[in-house]
Tab-separated table of C-alpha atoms in Angstrom:
chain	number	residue	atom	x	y	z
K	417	UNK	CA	42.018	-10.134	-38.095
K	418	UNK	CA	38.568	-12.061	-39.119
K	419	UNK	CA	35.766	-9.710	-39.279
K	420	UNK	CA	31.924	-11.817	-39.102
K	421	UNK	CA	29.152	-10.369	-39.854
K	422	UNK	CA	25.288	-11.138	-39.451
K	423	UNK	CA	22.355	-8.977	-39.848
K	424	UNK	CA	18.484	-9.047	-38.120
K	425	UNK	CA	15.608	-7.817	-37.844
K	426	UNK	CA	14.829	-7.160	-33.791
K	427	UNK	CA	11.780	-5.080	-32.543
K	428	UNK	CA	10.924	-3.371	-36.081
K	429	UNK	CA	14.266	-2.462	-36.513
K	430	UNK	CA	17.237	-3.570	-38.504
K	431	UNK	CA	20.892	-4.449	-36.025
K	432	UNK	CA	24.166	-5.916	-38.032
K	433	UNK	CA	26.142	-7.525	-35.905
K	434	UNK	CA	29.839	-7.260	-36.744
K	435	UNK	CA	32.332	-9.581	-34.639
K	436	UNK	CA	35.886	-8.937	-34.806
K	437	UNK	CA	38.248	-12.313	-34.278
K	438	UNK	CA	41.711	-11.545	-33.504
K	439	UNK	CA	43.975	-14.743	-33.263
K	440	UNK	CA	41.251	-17.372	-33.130
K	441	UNK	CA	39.488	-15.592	-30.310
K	442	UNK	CA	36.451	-12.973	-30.824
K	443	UNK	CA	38.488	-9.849	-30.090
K	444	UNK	CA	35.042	-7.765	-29.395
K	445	UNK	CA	31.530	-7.214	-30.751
K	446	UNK	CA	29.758	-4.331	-31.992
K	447	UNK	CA	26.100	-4.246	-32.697
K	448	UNK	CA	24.781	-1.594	-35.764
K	449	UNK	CA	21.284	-0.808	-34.834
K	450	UNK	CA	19.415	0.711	-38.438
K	451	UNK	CA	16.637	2.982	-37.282
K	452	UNK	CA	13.882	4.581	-39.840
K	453	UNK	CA	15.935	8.241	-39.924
K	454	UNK	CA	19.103	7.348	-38.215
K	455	UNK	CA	21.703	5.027	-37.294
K	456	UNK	CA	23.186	4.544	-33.997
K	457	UNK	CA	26.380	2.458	-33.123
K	458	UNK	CA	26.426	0.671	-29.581
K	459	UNK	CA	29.544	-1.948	-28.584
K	460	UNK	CA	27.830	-4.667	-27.027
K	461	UNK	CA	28.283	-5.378	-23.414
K	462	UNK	CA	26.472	-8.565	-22.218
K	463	UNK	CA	26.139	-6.940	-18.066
K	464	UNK	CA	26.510	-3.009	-18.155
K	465	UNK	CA	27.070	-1.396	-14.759
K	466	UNK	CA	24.351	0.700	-13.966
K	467	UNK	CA	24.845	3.877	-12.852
K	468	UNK	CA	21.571	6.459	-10.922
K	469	UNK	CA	22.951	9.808	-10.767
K	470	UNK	CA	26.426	8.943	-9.123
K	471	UNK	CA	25.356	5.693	-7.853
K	472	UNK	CA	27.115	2.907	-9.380
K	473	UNK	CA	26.187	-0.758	-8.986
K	474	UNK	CA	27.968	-4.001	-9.792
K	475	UNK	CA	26.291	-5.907	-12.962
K	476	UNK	CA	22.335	-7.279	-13.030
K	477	UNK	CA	21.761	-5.640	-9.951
K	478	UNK	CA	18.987	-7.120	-7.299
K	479	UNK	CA	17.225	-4.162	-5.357
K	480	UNK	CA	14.924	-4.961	-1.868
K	481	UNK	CA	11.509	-3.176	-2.796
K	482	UNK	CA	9.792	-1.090	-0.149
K	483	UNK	CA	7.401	-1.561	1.377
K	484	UNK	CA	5.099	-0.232	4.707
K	485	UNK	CA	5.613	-2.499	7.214
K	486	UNK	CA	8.455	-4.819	6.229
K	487	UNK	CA	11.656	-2.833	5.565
K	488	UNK	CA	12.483	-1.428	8.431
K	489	UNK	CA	15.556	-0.561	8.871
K	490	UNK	CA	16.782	-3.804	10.809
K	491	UNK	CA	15.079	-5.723	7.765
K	492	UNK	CA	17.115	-3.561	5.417
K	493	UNK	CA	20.478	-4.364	7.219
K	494	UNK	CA	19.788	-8.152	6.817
K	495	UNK	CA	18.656	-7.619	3.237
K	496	UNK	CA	22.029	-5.719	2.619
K	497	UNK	CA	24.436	-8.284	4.186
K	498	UNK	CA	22.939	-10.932	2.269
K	499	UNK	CA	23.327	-9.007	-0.898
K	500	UNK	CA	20.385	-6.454	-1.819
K	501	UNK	CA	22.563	-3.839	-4.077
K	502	UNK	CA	20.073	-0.744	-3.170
K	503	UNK	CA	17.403	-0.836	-0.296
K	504	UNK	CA	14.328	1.512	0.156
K	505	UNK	CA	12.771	2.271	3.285
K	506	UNK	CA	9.185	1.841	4.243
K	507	UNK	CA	7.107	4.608	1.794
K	508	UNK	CA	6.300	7.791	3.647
K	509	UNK	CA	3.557	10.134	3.198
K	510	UNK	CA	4.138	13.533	2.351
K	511	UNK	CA	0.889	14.856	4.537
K	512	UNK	CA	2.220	13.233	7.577
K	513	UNK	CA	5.825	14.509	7.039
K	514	UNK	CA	4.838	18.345	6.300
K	515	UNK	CA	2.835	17.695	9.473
K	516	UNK	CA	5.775	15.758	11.683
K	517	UNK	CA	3.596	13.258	12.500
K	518	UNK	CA	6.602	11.131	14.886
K	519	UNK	CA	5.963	7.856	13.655
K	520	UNK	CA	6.439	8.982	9.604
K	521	UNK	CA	9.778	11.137	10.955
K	522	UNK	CA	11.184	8.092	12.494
K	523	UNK	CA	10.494	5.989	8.897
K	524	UNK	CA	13.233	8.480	7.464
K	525	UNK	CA	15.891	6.858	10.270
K	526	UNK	CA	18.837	5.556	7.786
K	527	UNK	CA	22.521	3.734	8.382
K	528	UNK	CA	25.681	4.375	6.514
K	529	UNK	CA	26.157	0.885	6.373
K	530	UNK	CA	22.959	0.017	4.431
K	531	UNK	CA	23.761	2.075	1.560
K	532	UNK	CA	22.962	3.044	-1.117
K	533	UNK	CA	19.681	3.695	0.727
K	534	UNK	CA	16.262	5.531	-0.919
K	535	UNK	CA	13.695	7.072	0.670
K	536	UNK	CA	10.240	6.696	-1.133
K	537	UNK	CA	7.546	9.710	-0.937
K	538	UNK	CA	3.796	9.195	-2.049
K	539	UNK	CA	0.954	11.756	-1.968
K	540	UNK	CA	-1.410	13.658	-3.959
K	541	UNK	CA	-0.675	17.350	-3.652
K	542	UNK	CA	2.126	18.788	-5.483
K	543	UNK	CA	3.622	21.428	-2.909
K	544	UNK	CA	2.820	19.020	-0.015
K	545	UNK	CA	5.576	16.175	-2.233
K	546	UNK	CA	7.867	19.197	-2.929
K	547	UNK	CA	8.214	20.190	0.203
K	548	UNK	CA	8.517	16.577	1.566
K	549	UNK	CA	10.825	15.831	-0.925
K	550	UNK	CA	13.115	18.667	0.810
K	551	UNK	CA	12.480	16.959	4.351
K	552	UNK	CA	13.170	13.987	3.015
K	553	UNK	CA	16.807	15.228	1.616
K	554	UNK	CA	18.180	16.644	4.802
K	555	UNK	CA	17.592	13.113	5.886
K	556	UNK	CA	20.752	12.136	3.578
K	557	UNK	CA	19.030	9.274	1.531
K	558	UNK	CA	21.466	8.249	-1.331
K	559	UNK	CA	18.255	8.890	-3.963
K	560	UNK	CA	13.801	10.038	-3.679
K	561	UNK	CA	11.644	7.711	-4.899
K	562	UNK	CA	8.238	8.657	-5.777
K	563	UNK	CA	5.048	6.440	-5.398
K	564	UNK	CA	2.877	6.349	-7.904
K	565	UNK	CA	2.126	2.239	-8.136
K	566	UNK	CA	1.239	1.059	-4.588
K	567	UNK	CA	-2.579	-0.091	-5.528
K	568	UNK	CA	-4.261	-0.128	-1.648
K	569	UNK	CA	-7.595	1.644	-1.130
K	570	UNK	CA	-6.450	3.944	1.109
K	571	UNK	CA	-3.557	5.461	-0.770
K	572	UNK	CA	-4.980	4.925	-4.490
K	573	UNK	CA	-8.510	5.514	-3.476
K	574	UNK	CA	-7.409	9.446	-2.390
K	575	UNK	CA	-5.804	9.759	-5.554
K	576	UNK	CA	-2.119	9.157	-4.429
K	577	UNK	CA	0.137	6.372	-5.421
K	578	UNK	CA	-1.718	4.173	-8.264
K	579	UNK	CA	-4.392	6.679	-7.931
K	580	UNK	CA	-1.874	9.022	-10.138
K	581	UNK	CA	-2.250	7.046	-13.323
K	582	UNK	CA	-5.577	8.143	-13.330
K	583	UNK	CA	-4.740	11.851	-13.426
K	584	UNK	CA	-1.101	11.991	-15.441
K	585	UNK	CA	-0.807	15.749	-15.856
K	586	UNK	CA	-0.816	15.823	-12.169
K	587	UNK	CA	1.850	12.470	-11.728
K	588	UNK	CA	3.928	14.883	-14.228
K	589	UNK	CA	3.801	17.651	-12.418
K	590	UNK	CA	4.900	16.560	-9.049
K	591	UNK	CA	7.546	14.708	-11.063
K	592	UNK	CA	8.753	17.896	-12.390
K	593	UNK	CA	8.491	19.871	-9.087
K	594	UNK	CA	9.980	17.573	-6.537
K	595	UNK	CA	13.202	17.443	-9.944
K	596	UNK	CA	13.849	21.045	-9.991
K	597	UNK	CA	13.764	21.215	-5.933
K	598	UNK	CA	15.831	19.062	-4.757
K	599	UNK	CA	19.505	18.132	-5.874
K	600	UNK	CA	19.253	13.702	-4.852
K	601	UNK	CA	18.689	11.938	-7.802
K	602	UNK	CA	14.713	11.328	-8.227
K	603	UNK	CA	13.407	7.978	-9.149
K	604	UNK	CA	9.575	6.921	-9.645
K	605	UNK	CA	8.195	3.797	-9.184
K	606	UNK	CA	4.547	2.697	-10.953
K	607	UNK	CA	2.456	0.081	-12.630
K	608	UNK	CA	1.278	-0.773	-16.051
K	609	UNK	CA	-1.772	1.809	-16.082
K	610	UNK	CA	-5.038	1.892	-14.095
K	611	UNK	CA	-6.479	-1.308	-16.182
K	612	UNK	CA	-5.858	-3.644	-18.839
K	613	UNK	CA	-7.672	-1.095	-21.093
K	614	UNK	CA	-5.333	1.833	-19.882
K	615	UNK	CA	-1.801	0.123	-20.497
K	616	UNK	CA	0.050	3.579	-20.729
K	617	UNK	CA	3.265	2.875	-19.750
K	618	UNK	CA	5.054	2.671	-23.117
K	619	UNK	CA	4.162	6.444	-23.286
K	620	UNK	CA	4.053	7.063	-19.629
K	621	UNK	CA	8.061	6.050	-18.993
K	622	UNK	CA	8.630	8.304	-21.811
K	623	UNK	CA	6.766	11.138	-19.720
K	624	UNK	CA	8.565	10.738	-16.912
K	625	UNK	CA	11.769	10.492	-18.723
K	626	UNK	CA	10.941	14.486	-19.729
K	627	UNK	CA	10.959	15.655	-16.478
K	628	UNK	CA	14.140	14.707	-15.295
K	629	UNK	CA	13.640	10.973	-14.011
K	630	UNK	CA	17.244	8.387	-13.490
K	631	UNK	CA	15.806	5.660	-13.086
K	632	UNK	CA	12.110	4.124	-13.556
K	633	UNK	CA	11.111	0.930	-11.538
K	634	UNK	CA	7.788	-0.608	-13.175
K	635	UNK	CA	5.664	-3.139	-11.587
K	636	UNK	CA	4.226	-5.739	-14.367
K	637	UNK	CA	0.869	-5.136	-12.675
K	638	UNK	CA	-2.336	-2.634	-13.201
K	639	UNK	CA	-3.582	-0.858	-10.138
K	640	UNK	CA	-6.867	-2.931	-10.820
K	641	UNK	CA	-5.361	-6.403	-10.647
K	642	UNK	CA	-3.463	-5.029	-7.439
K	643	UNK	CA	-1.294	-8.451	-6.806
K	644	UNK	CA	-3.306	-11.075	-8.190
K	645	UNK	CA	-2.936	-12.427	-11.164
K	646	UNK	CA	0.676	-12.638	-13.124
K	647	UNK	CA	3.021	-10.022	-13.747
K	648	UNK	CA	3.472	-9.335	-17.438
K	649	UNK	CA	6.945	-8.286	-18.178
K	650	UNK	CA	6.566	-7.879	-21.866
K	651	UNK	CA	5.643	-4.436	-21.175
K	652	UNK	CA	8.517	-3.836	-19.044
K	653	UNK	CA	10.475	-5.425	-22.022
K	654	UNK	CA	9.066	-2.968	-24.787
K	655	UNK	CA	9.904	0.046	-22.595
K	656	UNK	CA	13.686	-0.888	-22.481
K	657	UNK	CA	13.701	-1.889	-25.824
K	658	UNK	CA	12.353	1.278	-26.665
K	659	UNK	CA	15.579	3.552	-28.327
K	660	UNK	CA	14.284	6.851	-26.907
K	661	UNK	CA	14.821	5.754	-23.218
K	662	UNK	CA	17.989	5.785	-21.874
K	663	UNK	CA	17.653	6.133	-18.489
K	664	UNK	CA	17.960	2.793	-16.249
K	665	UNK	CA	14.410	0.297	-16.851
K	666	UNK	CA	14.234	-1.889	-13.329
K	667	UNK	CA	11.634	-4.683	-13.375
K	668	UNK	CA	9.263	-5.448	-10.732
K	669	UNK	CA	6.392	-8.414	-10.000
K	670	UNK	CA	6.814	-12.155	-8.950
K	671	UNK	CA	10.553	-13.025	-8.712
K	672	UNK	CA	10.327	-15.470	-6.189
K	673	UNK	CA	13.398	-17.341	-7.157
K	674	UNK	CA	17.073	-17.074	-8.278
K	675	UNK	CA	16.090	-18.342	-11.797
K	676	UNK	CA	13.366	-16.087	-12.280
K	677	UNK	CA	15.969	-13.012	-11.761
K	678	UNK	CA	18.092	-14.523	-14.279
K	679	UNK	CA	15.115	-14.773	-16.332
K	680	UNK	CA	14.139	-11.156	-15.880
K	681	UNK	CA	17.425	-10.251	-16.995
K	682	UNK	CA	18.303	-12.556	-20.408
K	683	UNK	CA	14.369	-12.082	-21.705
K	684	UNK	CA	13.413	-8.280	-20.789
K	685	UNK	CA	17.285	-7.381	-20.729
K	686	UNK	CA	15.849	-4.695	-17.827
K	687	UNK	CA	18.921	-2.816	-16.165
K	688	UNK	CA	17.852	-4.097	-12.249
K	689	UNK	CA	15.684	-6.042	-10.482
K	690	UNK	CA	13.662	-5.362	-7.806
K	691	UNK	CA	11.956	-8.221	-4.809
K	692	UNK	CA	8.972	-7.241	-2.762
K	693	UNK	CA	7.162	-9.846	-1.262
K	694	UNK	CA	9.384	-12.655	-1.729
K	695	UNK	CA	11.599	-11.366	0.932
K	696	UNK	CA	9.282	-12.257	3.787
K	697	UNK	CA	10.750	-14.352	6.166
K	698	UNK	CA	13.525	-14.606	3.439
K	699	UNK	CA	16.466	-12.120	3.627
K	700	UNK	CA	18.653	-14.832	2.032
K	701	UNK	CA	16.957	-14.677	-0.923
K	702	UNK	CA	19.131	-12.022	-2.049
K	703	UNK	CA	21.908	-14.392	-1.332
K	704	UNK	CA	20.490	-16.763	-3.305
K	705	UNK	CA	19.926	-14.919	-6.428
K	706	UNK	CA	23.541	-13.511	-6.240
K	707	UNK	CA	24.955	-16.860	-5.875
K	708	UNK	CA	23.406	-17.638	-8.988
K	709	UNK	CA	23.758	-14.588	-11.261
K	710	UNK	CA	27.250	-14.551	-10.090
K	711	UNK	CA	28.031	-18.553	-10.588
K	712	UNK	CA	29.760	-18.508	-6.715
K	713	UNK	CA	29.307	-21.653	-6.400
K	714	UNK	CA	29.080	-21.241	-2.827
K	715	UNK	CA	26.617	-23.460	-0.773
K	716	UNK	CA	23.307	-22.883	0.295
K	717	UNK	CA	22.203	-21.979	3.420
K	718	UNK	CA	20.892	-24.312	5.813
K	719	UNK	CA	17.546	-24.761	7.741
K	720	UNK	CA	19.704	-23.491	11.055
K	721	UNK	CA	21.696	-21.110	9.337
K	722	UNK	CA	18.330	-19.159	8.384
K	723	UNK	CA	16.495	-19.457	11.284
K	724	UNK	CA	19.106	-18.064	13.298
K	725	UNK	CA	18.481	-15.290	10.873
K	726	UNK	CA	15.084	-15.415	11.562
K	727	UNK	CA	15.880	-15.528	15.291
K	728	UNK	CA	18.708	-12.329	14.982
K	729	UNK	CA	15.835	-10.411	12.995
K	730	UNK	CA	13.639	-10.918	16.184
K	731	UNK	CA	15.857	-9.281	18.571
K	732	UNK	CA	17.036	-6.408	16.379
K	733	UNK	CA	12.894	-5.747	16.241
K	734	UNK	CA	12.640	-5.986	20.175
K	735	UNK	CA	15.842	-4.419	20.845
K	736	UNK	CA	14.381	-1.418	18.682
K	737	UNK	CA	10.934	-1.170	19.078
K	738	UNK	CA	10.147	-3.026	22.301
K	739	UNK	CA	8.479	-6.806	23.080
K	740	UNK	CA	5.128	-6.574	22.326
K	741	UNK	CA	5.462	-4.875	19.072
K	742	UNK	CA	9.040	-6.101	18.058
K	743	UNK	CA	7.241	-9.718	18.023
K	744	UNK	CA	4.145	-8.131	16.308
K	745	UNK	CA	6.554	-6.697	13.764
K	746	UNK	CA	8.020	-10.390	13.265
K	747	UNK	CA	5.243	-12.046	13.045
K	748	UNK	CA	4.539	-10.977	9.352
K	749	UNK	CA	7.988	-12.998	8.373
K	750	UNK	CA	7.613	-15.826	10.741
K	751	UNK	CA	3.597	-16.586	8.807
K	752	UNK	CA	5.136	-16.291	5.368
K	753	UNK	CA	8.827	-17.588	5.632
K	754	UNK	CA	9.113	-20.708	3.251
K	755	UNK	CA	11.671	-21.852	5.706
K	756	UNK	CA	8.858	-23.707	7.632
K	757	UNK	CA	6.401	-25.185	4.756
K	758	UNK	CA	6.303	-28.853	4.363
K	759	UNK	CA	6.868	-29.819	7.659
K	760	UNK	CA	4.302	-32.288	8.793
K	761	UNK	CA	1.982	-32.052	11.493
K	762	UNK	CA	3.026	-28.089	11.773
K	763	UNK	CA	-0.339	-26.433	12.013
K	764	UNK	CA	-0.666	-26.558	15.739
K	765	UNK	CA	2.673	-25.246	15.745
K	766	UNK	CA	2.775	-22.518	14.050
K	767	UNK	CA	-0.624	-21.313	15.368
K	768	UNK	CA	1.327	-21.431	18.732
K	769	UNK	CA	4.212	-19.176	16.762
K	770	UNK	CA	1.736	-16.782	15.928
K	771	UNK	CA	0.142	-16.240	19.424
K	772	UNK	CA	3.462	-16.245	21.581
K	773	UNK	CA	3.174	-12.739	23.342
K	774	UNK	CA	6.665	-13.169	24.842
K	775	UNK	CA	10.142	-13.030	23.486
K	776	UNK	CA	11.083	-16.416	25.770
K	777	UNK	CA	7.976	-18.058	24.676
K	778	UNK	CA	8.302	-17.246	20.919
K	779	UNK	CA	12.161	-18.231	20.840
K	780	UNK	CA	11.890	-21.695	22.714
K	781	UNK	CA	8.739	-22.457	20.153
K	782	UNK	CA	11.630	-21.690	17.557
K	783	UNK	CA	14.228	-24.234	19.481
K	784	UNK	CA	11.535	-26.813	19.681
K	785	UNK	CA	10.984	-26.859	15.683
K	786	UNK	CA	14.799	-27.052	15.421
K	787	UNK	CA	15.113	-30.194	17.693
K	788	UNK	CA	12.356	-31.458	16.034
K	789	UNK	CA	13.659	-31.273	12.343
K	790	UNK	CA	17.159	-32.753	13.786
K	791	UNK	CA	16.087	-35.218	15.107
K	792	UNK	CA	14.022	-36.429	11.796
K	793	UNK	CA	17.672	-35.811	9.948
């Protein structure tokens, strides 16, 4: 046996790295990691399974974010079959379920076969999330996520959601509450800070860590740049480096592409990804990006292939909802799909997409672009 052995300096700290050859081939690696008062000893494993309570996933897992609006439970079902590991439904308010406002209850609707499935909670009063954390369990979500990152007026502006990095003895709370009260592992979701001159999260993740967190999704945004801008993942990056946290780190902000997740993954080494709005009109993508963390070497999709898909995830809307607002609900992925950019001479097409009222009209618009395209091939 050949023993190699290098030594670094990573992140303030000093790591030997001791490789262990056994016949001509390295037998296994173990990484020494030399800390200022102690020293711990981690084998190296290049894709860890990561595991959220009793949830285990397969390795560099790719999560579907939620998000009001767009994942739906027919959305989620697509996003599953194509490959999302974990799904989330749309975010729920904890007024409107302690108050069983109809439209909230049906939000916590779930299927066996999309799971693992979470259910994310966001609001500003700590019994109000407690007790809709415990409405939200008898529901039989696999996890509870709480919001405290989405940035819009109407949720930050009353002090939920972003709104809670401006007030972290009350995020902490909650946190701590909605823990001890329910028995579904508890998750949180948030940003950066408030502003660029309130990055917190180093300290924050830490925080949340305390009060009984298993997993922390972070968005490489501030609540004031909402979703302009870039997403800085170096942040991200420091709080998995960081040797104190050892619960799962899942990056979040502008992976529009397969190569960007791969990115996310060899740079900030985070322990799961998570796509938001890159899924619009794009179920596939999670296809995609497995394809290519997973070297299938399976084929792409093509142009008919997904907009049948785009055509199925019509009629689950109207078979569940009903015409008018299953083609309102579709409308959102049928404006932002990349599936139809670059075609020339589309504009008065699409604008016709847009404003079809019927499920026949809106279908044989569909069929006409697919002739169309054909007959250019």
């Amino acid at each position: 046996m050949v023993v190699g052995c290098k030594v670094t300096n990573f992140f303030k700290h000093t790591i030997i790295r001791a490789t262990f050859f056994f016949g001509g081939s390295k037998f296994f690696t173990f990484h020494f990691y030399l800390l200022p008062f102690f020293i711990t000893f981690a084998p190296q494993n290049e894709h860890l399974r990561m595991k959220i309570g009793n949830i285990e996933f397969g390795p560099r897992p790719v999560f579907l974010a939620p998000m009001e609006d767009v994942t739906d439970i027919g959305f989620r079902l697509l996003c599953k079959r194509f490959g999302a590991s974990m799904v989330y439904t749309e975010f729920v308010s904890a007024e409107a379920l302690i108050r069983d406002v109809k439209s909230t209850l049906q939000k916590l609707t779930i299927s066996d076969e999309e799971r693992p499935v979470g259910i994310q909670i966001y609001g500003r009063d700590v019994d109000a999330m407690v007790e809709a954390a415990k409405i939200v369990e008898q529901a039989g979500p696999d996890l509870i996520d709480l919001n405290f990152g989405c940035p819009v007026k109407k949720v930050a502006g009353k002090g939920a959601g972003a709104g809670m990095l401006q007030n972290i003895p009350k995020m902490l709370e909650i946190t701590r509450k909605v823990v001890d009260a329910v028995k579904l592992p508890v998750t949180v979701k948030t940003r950066l800070g408030w502003n660029h001159e309130q990055l917190i999260i180093t300290e924050l993740a830490e925080q949340l860590q305390d009060c009984g967190i298993q997993a922390l999704t972070i968005h490489g945004r501030t609540r004031s740049q909402m979703y302009t801008g870039q997403a800085d993942w170096t942040l991200i990056g420091e709080v998995k480096r960081n040797p104190r946290i050892h619960i799962p780190i899942i990056g979040n902000g502008d992976i529009t592409s397969a190569e960007e997740a791969r990115q996310a993954f060899d740079t900030y080494g985070v322990d799961a990804i998570m796509i938001g709005r890159a899924t619009f009109g794009r179920p596939w993508i999670f296809k995609e990006v497995r394809d290519f963390l997973d070297e299938t070497g399976e084929k792409p999709l093509t142009f008919d292939q997904k907009l049948d898909i785009l055509i199925e995830q019509l009629r689950i809307n109207v078979e569940r909802i009903d015409e008018k607002r299953g083609i309102l609900h579709t409308r959102r992925h049928l404006a932002a799909t990349p599936l139809f950019k670059g075609i020339p001479n589309f504009r008065q097409t699409r604008i016709a997409m847009l404003r079809a009222e019927t499920m026949d009209d809106l279908l044989a618009i569909l069929e006409q672009i697919r002739t169309l395209l054909s007959e250019r091939d």
